[in-house]
Coordinates of C-alpha atoms (C1' of nucleotides) in Angstrom, one line a residue:
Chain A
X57 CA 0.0 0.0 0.0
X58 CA 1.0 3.3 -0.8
X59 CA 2.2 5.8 1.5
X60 CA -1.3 7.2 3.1
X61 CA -4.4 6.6 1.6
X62 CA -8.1 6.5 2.0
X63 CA -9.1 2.7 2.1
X64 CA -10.2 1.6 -1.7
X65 CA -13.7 3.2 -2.7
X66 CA -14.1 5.8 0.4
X67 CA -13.2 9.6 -0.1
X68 CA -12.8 12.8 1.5
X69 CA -15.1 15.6 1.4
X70 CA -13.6 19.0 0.9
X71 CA -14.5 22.4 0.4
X72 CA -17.3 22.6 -2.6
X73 CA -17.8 18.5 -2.1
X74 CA -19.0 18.9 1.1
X75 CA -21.4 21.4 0.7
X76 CA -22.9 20.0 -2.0
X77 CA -23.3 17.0 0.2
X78 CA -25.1 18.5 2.7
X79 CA -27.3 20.8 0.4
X80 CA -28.6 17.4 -0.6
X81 CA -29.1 16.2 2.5
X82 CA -30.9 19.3 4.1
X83 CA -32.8 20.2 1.1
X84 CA -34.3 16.2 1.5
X85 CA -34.8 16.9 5.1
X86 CA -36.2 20.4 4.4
X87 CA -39.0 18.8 1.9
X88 CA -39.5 15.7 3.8
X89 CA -40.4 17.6 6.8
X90 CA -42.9 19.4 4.6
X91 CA -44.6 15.6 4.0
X92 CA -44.9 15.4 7.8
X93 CA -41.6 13.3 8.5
X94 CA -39.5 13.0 11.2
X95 CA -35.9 12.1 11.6
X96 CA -34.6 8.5 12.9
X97 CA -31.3 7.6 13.3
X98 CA -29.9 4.3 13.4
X99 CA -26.6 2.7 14.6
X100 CA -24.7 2.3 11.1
X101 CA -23.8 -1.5 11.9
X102 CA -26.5 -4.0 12.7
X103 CA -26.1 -8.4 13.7
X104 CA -25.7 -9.5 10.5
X105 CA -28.8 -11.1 10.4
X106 CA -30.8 -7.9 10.9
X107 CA -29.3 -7.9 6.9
X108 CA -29.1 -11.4 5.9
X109 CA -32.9 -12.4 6.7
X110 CA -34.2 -9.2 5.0
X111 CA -32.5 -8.7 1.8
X112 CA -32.8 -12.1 1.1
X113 CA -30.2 -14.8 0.6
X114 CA -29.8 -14.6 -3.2
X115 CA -29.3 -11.1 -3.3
X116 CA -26.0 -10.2 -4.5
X117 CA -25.8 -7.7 -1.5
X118 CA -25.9 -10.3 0.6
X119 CA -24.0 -12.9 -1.0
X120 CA -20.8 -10.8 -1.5
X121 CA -21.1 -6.9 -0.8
X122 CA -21.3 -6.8 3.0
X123 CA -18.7 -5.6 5.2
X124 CA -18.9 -8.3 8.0
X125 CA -16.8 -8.6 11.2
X126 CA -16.3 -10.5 13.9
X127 CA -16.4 -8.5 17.5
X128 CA -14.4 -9.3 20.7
X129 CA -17.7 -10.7 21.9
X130 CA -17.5 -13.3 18.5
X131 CA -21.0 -11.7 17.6
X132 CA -21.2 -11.5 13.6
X133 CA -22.0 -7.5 12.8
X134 CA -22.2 -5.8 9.3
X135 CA -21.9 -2.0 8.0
X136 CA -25.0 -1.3 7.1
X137 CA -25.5 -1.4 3.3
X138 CA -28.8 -0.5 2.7
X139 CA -30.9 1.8 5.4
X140 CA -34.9 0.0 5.4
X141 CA -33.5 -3.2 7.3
X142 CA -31.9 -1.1 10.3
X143 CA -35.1 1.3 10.4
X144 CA -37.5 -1.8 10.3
X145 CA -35.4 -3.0 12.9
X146 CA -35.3 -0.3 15.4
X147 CA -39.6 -0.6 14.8
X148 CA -39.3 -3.8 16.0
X149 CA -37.2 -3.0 19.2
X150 CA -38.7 0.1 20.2
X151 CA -42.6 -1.6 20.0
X152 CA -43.2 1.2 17.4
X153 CA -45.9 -0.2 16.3
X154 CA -47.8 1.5 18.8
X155 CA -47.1 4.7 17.0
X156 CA -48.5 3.9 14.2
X157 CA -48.6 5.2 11.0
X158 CA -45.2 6.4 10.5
X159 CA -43.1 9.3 8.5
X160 CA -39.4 8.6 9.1
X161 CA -36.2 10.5 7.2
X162 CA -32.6 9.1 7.3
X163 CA -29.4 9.9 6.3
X164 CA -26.3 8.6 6.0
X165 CA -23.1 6.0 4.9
X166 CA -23.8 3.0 3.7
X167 CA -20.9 0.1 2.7
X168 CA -21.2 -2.1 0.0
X169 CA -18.0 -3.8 -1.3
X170 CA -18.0 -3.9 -5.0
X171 CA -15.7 -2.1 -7.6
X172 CA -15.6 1.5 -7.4
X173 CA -16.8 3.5 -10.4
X174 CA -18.1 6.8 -11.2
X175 CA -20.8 7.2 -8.7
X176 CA -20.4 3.5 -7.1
X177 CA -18.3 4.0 -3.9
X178 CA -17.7 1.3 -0.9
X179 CA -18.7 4.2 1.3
X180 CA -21.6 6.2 -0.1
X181 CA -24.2 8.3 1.3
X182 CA -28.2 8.0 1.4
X183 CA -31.3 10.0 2.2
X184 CA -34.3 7.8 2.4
X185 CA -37.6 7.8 3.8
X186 CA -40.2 4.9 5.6
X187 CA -43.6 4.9 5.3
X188 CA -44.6 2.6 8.4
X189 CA -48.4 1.6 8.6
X190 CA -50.3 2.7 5.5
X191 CA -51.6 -0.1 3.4
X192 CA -53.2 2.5 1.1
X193 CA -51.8 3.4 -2.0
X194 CA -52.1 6.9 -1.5
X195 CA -48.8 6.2 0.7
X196 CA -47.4 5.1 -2.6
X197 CA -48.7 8.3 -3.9
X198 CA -46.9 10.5 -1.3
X199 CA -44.0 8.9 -1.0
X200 CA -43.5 9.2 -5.0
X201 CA -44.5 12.7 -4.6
X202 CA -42.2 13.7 -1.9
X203 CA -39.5 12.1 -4.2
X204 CA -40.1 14.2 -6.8
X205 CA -40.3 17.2 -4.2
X206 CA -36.9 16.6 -3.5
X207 CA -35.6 16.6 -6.8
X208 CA -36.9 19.5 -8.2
X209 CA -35.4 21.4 -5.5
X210 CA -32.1 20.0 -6.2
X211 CA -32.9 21.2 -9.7
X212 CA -32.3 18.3 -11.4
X213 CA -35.9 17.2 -11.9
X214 CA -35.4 17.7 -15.5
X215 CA -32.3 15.6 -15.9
X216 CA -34.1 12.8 -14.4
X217 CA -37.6 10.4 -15.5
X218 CA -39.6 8.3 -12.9
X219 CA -39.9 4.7 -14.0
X220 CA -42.7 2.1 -12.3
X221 CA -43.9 -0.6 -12.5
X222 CA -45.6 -3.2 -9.7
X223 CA -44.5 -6.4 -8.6
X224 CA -47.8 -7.3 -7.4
X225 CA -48.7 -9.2 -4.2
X226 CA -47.4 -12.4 -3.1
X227 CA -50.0 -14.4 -5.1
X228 CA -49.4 -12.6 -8.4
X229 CA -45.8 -12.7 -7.8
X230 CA -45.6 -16.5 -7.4
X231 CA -48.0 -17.1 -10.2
X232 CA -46.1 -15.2 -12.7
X233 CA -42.7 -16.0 -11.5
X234 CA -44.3 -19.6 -12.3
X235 CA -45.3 -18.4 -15.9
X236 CA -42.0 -16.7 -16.5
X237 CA -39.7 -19.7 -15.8
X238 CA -41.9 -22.0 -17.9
X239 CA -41.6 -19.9 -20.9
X240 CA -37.7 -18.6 -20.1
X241 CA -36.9 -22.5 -19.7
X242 CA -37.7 -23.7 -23.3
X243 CA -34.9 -20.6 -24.5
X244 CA -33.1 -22.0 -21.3
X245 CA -29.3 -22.7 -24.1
X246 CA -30.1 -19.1 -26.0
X247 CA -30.0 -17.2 -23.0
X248 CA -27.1 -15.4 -21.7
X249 CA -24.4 -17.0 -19.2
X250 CA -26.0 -14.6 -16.6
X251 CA -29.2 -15.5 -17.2
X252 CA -29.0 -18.8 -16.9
X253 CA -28.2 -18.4 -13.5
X254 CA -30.8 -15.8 -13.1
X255 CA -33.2 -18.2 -14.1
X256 CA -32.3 -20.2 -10.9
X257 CA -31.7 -17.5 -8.0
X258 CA -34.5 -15.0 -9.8
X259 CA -35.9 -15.4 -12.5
X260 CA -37.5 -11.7 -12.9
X261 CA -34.2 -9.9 -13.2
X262 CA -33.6 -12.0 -16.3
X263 CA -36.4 -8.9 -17.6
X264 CA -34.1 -6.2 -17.4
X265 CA -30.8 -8.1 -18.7
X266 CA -29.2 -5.6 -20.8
X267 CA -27.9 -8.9 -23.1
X268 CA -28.9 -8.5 -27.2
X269 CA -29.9 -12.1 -27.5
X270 CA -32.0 -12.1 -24.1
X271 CA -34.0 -8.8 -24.6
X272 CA -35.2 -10.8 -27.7
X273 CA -36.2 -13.7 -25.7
X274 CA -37.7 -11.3 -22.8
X275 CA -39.7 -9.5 -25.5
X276 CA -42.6 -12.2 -26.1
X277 CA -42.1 -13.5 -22.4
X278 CA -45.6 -13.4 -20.0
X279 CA -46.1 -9.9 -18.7
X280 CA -46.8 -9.3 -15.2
X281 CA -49.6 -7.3 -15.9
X282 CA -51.4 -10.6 -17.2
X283 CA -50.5 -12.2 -13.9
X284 CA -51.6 -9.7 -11.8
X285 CA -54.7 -10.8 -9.0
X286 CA -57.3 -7.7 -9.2
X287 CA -56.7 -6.5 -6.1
X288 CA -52.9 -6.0 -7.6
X289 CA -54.2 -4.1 -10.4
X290 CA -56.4 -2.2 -8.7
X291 CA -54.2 -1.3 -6.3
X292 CA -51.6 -0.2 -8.8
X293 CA -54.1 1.8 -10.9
X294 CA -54.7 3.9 -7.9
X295 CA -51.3 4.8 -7.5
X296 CA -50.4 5.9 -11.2
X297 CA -53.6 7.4 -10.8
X298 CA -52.7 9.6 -8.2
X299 CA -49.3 10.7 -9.9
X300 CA -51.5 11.9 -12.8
X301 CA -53.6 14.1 -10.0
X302 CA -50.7 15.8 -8.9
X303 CA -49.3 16.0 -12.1
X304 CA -46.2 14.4 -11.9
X305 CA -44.7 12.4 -15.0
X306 CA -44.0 8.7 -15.3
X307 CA -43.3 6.0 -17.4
X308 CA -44.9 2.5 -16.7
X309 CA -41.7 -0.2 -17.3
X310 CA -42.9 -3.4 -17.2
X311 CA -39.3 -5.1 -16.8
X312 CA -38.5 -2.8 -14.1
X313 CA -37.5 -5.2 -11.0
X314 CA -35.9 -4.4 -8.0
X315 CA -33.0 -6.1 -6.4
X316 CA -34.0 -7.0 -2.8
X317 CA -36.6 -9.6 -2.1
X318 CA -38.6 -7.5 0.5
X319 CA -40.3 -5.4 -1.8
X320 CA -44.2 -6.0 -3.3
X321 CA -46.5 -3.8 -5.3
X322 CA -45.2 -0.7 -6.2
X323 CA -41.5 -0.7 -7.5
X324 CA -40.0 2.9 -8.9
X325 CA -36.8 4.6 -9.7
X326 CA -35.8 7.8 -11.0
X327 CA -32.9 7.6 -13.7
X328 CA -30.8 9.5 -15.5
X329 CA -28.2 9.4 -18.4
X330 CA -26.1 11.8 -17.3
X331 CA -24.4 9.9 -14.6
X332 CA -22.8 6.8 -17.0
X333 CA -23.2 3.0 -16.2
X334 CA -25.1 4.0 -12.6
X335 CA -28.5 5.8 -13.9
X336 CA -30.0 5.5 -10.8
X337 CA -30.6 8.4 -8.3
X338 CA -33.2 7.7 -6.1
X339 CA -35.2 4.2 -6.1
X340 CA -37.5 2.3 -3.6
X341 CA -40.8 0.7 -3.4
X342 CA -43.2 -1.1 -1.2
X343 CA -42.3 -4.0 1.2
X344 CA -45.4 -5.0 3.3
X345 CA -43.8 -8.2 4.4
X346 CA -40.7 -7.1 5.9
X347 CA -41.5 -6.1 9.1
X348 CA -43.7 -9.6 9.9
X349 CA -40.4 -11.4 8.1
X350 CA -38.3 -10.2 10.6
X351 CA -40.4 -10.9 14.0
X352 CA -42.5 -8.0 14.2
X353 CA -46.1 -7.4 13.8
X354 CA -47.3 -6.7 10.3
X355 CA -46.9 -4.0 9.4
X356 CA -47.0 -1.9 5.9
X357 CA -44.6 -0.4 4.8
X358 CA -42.7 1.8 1.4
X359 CA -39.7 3.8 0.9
X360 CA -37.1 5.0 -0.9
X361 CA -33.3 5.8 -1.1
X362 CA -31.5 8.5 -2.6
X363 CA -27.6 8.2 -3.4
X364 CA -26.0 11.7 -2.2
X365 CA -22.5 11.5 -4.5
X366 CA -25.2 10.7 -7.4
X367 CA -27.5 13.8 -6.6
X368 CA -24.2 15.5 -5.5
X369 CA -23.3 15.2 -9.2
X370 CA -26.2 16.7 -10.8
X371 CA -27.4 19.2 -9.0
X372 CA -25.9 23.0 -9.9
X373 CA -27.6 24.3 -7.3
X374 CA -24.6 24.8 -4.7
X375 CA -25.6 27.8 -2.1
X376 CA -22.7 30.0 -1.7
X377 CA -21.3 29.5 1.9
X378 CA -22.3 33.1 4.2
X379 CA -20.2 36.0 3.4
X380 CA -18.1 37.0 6.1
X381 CA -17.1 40.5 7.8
X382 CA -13.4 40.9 6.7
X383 CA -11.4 42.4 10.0
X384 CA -8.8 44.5 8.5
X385 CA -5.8 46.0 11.5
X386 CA -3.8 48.7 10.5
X387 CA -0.5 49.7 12.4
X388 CA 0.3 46.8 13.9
X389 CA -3.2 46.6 16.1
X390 CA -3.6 43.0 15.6
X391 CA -4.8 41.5 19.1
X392 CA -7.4 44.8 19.0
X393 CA -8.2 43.5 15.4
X394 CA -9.0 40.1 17.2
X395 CA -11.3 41.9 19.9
X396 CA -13.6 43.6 17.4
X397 CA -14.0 40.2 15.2
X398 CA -14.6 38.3 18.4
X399 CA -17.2 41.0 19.2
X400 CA -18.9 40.6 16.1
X401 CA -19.0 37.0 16.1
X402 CA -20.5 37.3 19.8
X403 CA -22.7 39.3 18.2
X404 CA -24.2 36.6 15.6
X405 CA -21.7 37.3 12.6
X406 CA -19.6 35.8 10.8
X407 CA -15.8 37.5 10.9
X408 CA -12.6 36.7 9.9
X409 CA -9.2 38.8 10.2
X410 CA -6.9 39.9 7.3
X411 CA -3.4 39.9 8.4
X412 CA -0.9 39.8 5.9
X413 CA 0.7 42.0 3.7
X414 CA -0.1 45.7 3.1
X415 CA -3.8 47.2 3.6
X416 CA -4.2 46.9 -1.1
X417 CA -3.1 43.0 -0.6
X418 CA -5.3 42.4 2.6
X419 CA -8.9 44.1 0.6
X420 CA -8.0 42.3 -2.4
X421 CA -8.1 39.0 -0.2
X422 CA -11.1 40.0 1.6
X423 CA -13.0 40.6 -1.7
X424 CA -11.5 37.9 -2.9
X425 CA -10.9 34.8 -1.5
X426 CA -12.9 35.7 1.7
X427 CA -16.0 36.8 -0.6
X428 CA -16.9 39.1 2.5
X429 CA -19.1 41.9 1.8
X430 CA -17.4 44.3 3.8
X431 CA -14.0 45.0 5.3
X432 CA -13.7 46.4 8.7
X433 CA -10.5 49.0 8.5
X434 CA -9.3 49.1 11.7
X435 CA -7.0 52.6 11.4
X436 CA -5.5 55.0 13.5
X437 CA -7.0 58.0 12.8
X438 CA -10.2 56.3 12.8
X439 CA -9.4 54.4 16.1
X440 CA -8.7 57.9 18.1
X441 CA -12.3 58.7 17.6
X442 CA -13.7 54.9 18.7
X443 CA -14.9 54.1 15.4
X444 CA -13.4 52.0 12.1
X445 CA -14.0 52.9 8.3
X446 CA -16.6 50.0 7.2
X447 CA -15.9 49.3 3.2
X448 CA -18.2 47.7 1.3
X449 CA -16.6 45.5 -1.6
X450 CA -19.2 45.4 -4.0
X451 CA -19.5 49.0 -4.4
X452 CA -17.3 50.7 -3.0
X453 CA -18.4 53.3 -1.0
X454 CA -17.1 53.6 2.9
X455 CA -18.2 55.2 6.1
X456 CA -17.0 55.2 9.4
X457 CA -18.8 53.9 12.2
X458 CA -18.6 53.7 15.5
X459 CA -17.0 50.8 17.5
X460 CA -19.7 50.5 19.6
X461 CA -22.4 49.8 17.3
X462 CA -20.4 48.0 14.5
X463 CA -22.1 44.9 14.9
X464 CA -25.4 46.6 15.0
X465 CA -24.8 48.3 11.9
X466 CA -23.6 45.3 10.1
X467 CA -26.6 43.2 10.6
X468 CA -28.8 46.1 9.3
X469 CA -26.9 45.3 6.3
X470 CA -26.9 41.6 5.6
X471 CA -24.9 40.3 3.2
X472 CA -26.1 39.2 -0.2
X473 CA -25.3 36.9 -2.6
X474 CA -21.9 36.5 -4.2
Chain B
rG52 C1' -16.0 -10.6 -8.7
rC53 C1' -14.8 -10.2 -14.6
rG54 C1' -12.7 -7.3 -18.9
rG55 C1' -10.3 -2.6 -21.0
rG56 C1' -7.6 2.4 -20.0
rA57 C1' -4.7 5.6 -16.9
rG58 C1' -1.3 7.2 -12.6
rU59 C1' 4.9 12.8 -13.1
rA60 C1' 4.3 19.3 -7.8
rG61 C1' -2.0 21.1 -4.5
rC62 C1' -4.5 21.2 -9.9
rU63 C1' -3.9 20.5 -15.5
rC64 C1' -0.1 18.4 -18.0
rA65 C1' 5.1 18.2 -20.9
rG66 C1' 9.1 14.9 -20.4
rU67 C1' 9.6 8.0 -25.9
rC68 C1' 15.9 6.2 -29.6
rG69 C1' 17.0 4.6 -21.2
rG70 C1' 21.9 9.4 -20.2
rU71 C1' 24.1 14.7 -15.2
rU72 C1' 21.0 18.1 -10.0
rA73 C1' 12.9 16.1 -13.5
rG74 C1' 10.0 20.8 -16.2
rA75 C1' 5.7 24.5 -17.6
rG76 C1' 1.2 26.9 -16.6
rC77 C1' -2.2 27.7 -12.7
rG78 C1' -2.3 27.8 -7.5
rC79 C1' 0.6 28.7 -2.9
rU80 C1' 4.3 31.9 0.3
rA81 C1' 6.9 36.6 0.6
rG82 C1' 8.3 41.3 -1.3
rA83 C1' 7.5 45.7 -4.6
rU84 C1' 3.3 48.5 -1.3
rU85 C1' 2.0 48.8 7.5
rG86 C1' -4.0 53.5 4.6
rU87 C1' -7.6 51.4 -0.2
rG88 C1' -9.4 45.9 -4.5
rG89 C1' -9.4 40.5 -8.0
rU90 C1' -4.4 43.2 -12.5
rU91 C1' 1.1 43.6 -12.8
rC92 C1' 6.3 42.6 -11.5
rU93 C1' 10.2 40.0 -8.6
rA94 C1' 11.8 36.1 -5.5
rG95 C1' 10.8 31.5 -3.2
rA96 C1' 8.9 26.6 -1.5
rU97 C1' 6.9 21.9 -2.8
rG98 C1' 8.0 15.8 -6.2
rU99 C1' 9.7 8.8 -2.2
rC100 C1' 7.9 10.3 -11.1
rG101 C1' 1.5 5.6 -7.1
rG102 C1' 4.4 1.4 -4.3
rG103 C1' 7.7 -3.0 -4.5
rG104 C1' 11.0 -6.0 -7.2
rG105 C1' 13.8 -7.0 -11.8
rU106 C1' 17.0 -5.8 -16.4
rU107 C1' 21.1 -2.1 -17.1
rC108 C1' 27.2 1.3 -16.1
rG109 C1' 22.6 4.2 -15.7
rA110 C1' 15.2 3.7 -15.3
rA111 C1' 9.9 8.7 -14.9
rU112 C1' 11.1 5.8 -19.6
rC113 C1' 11.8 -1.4 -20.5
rC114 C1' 9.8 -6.2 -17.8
rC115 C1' 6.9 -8.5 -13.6
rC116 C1' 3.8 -7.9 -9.3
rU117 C1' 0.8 -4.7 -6.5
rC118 C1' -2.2 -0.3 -5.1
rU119 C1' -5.6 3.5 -6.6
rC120 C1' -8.6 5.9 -10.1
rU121 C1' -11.4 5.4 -14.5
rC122 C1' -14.8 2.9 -18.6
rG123 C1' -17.9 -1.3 -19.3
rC124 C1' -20.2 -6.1 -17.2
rC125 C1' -22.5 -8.0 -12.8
rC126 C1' -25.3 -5.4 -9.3
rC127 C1' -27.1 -1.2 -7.3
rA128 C1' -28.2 4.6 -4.6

RNA sequence: GCGGGAGUAGCUCAGUCGGUUAGAGCGCUAGAUUGUGGUUCUAGAUGUCGGGGGUUCGAAUCCCCUCUCUCGCCCCA
């Protein structure tokens, strides 16, 4: 290894990275909290099994992407790589069901070890939300709608197009994964080495193979839509329905499946093709069985998960950080320099001192590289009469104020944008 | 996990018949200039040439291994 490094696939967050990290993250929160949510937070590793029972054993999550360890009590524990297992989790610990229905927001890292690429880290970052308790789709609805929210206030709503599709309940599921293995199985030698495993561990994903020779075979296979139970379709009818309402635009894909077994009914995700090989930017669906799966009471339940880096990536929106007072001494008065910024950030604001060079060299790097609105000149001739020449940098002009009511008249005059 | 491409200063890169002390631009630090703006001028600092091994009198340069990034697959946010 290297001299020092960051461990394969994690980064660090500097400067404009990590602002547009958490501009993500509060603007999700900021809209979330508009849909009624709360926060949860979660410990970010779990028993392994908290993992291994919900994702299900075939899931390539589970079979080779999670960061396991043994503790110094020999109990098996995992970084979380997803965030719905440790949230349906904590419902079943903390007798939540009691609370019933549900809004909950979370943030945060998530491991998965696979390859790096552009936008596939071993460390990334997630805002998701849980819907706990609504069997109506009009949970679906708002949950699809607070997704949308969230991207149009990144900004990047018009980068990105909301596929669904539903996955039925557990009756239509089993019926047509039935139908789809009996028709895949007569192609069983054309299909792609992939899919022929697919066709074992699950067979729906062979839909969205991205081979030549199996989209050909995929396109005359059975379509979930003919194997759907009427309380499937119905139920699914309601909740494109309701995105037409509130006028929000969607695709129906039929071959759109997700990856983990827990989810039912509704299935979504918002792409784009600006991002390369990982189009995917915020995804989810509904997983009434979970919670029962894992011990608790049953309980409804959808969601979704937004990658951060992903969003990170497409939105332009970055907010300028807030404009400090610069804090200029002149004639060697640094420490009273120190006592008026001090004073001003006692007082609310945000101030920083300019120190070296000449007074031309220290403006230039308070309109400069500071960004501050205004410079505090703290000169002598000024200083005999108690007061400091205030210059503002965008335009110019200058006054002198009084020492005593500097930080007064500064916040009279808020800074605006860049 | 599989297959391709790439790693030289903080950043973008030049450096290929193997040949002294490895370069440029930007950035950084200081001065010109302790009292008025992003310009300019001058000076300066910084590299285990990703890491290890090998070939050679001599390796940033050729060979092997490895690490990291990157593109695609698998899969996913």
């Amino acid at each position: 290894m290297a001299a020092l490094q960051s461990v394969r696939g994690t980064h660090d967050l500097l400067d404009d990275a990590v602002r547009r990290h958490r501009f993500v993250e509060e603007t999700a929160f900021a809209v979330a909290r508009r849909y009624g949510f709360g926060e949860i937070v979660t410990p970010i590793f779990e028993f392994t099994e908290v993992f291994a029972r919900t994702l299900g054993d075939t899931s390539d999550v589970v079979t080779k992407e999670m960061y396991s360890f043994t503790d110094r009590s020999g109990d098996s524990l995992t970084l979380r790589p997803e965030g719905t297992a440790g949230v349906a989790r904590a419902f079943v610990s903390n007798g939540l069901a009691q609370s019933l229905p549900l809004k909950l927001f979370y943030r945060g890292p998530m491991f998965r070890h696979e390859r790096p690429q552009k936008g596939r880290q071993r460390q990334f970052h997630q805002v998701g939300v849980e819907v706990l308790g609504v069997e109506s789709p009009l949970a679906d609805i708002e949950a699809l709608a607070l997704a949308w929210r969230v991207l149009d206030a990144l900004g990047v709503a018009d980068v990105v197009t909301l596929e669904i599709n539903t996955l039925g309940d557990g009756d239509s599921r089993a019926a047509y994964r039935d139908a789809l293995v009996a028709y895949l199985s007569d192609f069983r030698d054309r299909l792609s080495e992939d899919s022929r495993d697919r066709l074992e561990r699950n067979p729906l994903r062979i839909l969205d193979s991205k081979d030549e020779g199996d989209r050909a075979i995929v396109a005359d296979a059975p379509r979930m839509a003919d194997s759907l139970t009427p309380a499937a379709r119905d139920f699914f009818a309601e909740v494109t329905g309701g995105l037409e309402v509130l006028g929000i635009p969607f695709t129906v894909n039929p071959r759109l499946v997700r990856g983990l077994d827990y989810y039912c009914h509704t299935a979504f995700e918002f792409t784009t093709d600006a991002l390369g090989a990982q189009g995917t930017v915020l995804a989810g669906g509904r997983y009434d069985g979970l919670i029962a799966q894992m011990g608790g009471p049953k309980t409804a339940g959808i969601g979704w998960a937004a990658g951060i880096e992903r969003l990170a990536m497409l939105t332009a929106r970055t907010p300028d950080p807030a404009r400090p007072v610069a804090v200029i001494p002149m004639g060697g008065g640094d420490l009273a320099g120190l006592k008026v910024a001090e004073d001003l950030r006692a007082a609310g604001l945000a101030a920083e001192m300019g120190f070296s060079g000449n007074l031309k060299k220290r403006l230039a790097r308070a309109a400069d590289r500071m960004n501050a609105r205004f410079a505090v000149i703290l000169g002598e001739d000024e200083g005999s009469r108690g007061a400091a020449l205030v210059r503002d940098l965008d335009t110019g002009t200058q006054d002198e104020v009084p020492l005593a009511s500097l930080a007064a008249w500064l916040r009279e005059r808020p800074p605006s944008g860049r």
